[in-house]
Structure formats: C-alpha cells, structure tokens
Coordinates of C-alpha atoms and ligand atoms in Angstrom, one line a residue:
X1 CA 11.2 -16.0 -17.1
X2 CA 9.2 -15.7 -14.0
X3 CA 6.6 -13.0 -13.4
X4 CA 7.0 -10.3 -10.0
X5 CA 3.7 -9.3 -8.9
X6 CA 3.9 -6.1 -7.0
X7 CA 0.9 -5.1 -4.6
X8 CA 0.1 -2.4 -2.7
X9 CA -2.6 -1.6 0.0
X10 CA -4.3 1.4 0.8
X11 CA -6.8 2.6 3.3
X12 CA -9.8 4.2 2.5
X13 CA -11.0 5.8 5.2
X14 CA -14.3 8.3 6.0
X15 CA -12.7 11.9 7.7
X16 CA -14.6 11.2 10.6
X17 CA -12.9 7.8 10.9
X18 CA -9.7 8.9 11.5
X19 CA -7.8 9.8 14.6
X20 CA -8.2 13.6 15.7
X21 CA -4.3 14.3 15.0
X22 CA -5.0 13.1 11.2
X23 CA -8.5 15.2 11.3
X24 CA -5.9 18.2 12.3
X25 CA -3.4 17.7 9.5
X26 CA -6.3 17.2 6.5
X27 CA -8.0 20.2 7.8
X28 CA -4.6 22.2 7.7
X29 CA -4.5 20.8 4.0
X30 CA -7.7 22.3 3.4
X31 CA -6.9 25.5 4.8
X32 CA -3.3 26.0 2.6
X33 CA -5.2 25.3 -0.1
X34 CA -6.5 29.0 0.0
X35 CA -2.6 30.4 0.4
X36 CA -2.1 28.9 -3.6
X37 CA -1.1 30.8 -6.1
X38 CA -2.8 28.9 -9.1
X39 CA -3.8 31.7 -11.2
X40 CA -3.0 29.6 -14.4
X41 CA -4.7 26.4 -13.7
X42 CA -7.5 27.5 -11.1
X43 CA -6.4 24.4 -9.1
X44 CA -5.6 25.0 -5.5
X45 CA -3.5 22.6 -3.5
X46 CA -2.4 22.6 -0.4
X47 CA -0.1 20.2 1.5
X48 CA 0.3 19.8 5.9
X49 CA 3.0 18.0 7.3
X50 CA 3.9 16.7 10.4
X51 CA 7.5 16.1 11.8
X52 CA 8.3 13.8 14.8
X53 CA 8.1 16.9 17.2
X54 CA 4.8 17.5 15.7
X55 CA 5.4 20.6 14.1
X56 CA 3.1 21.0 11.6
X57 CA 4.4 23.0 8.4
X58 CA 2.3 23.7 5.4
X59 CA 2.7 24.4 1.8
X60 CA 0.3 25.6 -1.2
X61 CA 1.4 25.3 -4.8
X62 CA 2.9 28.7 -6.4
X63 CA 2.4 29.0 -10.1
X64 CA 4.5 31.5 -13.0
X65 CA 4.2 32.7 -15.6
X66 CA 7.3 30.7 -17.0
X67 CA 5.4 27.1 -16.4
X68 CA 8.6 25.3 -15.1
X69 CA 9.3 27.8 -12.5
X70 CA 6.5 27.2 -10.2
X71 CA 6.3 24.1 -7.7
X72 CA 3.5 22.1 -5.9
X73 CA 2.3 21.9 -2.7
X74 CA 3.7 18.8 -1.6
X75 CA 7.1 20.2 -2.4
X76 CA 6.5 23.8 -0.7
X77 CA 5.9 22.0 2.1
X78 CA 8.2 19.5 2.4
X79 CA 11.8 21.9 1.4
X80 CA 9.7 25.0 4.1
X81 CA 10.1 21.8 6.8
X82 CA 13.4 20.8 5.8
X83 CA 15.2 24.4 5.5
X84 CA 13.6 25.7 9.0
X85 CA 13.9 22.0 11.1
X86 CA 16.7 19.8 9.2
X87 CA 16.6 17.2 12.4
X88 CA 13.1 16.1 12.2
X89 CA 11.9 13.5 9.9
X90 CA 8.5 13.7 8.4
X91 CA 6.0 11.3 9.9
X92 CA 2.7 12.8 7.8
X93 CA 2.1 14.2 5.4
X94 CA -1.7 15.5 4.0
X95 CA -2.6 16.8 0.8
X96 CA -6.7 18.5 -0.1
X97 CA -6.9 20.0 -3.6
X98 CA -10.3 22.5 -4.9
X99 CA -11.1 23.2 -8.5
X100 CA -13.2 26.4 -8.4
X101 CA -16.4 24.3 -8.0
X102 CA -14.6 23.5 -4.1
X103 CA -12.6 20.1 -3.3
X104 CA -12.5 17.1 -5.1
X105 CA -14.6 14.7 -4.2
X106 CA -11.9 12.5 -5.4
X107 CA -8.3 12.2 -3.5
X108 CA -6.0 13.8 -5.8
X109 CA -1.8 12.0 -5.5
X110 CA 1.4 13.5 -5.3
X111 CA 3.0 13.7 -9.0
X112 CA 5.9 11.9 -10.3
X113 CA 8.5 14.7 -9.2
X114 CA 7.0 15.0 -5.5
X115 CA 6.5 10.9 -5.1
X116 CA 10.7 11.6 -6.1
X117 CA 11.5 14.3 -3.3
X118 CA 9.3 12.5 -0.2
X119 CA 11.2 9.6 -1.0
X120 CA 13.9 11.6 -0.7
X121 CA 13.0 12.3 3.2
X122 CA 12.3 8.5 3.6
X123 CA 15.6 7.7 2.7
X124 CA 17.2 10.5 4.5
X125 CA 15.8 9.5 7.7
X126 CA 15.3 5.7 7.1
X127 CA 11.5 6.4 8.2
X128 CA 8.5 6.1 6.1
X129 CA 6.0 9.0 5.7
X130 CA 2.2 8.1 6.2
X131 CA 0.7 10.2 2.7
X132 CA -3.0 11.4 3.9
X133 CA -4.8 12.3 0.8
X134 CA -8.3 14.1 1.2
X135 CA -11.3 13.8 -1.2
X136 CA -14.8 14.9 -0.4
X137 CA -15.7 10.8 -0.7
X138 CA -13.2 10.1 1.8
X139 CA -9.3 9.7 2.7
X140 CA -6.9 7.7 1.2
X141 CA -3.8 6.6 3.2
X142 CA -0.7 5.2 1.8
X143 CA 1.6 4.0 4.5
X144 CA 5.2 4.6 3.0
X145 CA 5.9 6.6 -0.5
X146 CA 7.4 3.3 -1.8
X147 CA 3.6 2.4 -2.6
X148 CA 3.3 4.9 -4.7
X149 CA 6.7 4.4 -6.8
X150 CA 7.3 1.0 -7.1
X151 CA 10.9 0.0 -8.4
X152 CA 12.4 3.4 -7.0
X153 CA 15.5 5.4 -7.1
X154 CA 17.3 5.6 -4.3
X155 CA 20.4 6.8 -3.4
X156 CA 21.7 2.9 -2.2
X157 CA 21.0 2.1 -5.8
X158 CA 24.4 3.8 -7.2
X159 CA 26.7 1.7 -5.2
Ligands
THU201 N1 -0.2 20.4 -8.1 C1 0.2 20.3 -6.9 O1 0.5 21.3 -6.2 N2 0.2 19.0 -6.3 C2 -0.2 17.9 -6.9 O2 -0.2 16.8 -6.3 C3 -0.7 17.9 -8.3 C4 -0.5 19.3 -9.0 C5 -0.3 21.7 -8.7 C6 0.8 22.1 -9.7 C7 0.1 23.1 -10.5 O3 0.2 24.4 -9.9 C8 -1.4 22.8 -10.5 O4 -1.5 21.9 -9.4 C9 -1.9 22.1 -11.7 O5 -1.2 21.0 -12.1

C-alpha cells in the first residue's frame, strides 16, 4: 500500500489586487446576482463568464416550486454561453452570492453538479477555466476545475 497525496493551491486575493478584466467579471457576478429568482431560499447567486472572444455572458440561479426543477448560477451561465456561442471555450468564470443581509463575506464554491458540468467545458475544449469566486474578505481563484474535483469523471475515462 502506498499513500497518494493530492494538493491543491489556491489564490487568495484582495478585489483590488486583481487585474481590471477580473475586477470586470466579479462585478458582473455581483450585478446577476440581483436577476435570481431565489424566492425559496433568499440566496442570490449570480455567475459571469468569459469566453476566449471575451464575451462576457451571465447567469443567476432560478428557483421552483418543484425543488429539482430549478438550476444555479453557474449553470445558467455556462449552458446561456454554450447554446448562443458553441465555438468559444470558457476562459473565466466568476461567481458573488448575497443572503438578504448583502454578500458573503465568505467566497461561496460551485456545487458538486456544477464542479460536474464546467468540467464538462474543460474537457470539451481541452482548456482549463480560471473559477473567480467573490467574498466580501476577498477572492479566491482556482486555476482549473480539476482542483476542485479531485479523481474526476471524464469522458477519456470510459475507454
Ligand atoms: N446555488 C447556486 O446558484 N450556486 C451555487 O454555487 C450554490 C447554490 C443556488 C441554488 C439554490 O437556488 C440556492 O443557491 C440555494 O442552494
């Protein structure tokens, strides 16, 4: 038996730190936070993304009645980008989240499902996807989706 350690790094960076083009995207976040539909949880996310012509497309998370049927922001987003501009890969993407006391001060991460779907987009394009996550204490960045699912599911994996 031998033991596999698996590391990851992350950046923790203050807003103003980052480039202005980043600044753009979290901000864009923030913004599509207020297009949610959260009625049932009172939590409003909202998710920018950037493709490789710069595009920037957002998404907010859309809640029902029927739990199941709603979807986050990080997936609004990301199937928006990829049913309007199928040739561009996904270079960033930023996610901002508010309770109704405002944002988080604290980053919030894509769940399991989402982590599954961006992914997705790596693999489609064989190019990672910087993840930009804003909290009032500052922004975390995660350079490739892979650091957030370690031992993932690909579609490589089924031949
Ligand atoms: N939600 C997102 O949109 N993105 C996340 O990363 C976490 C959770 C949404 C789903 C649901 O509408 C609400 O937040 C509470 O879970």
């Amino acid at each position: 038996m031998k033991k596999i350690d698996i590391r990851i790094q992350i950046q923790h960076y203050a807003f103003e730190e980052l480039p202005e083009t980043d600044r753009a995207l979290v901000n864009k976040a923030m913004e599509a936070t207020y297009n949610a539909y959260a009625d049932y949880s009172n939590f409003y996310v909202g998710a920018a993304l950037r493709l490789k012509d710069n595009t920037i497309v957002i998404g907010a998370n859309q809640e029902n009645a029927a739990f199941p049927s709603g979807l986050c922001a990080e997936r609004s987003a990301i199937f928006a980008a990829q049913s309007q501009y199928p040739q561009q890969p996904i270079t960033t993407l930023a996610v901002a989240a508010r309770n109704t006391n405002g944002f988080l001060e604290q980053p919030i991460t894509p769940c399991g499902a989402c982590r599954q779907v961006i992914l997705e987009i790596e693999d489609r394009y064989q190019s990672p996807i910087r993840i930009l996550l804003y909290g009032k204490n500052g922004v975390y960045q995660i350079n490739t989706v892979k650091d957030l699912l370690p031992l993932s599911f690909v579609d490589a994996n089924m031949r």
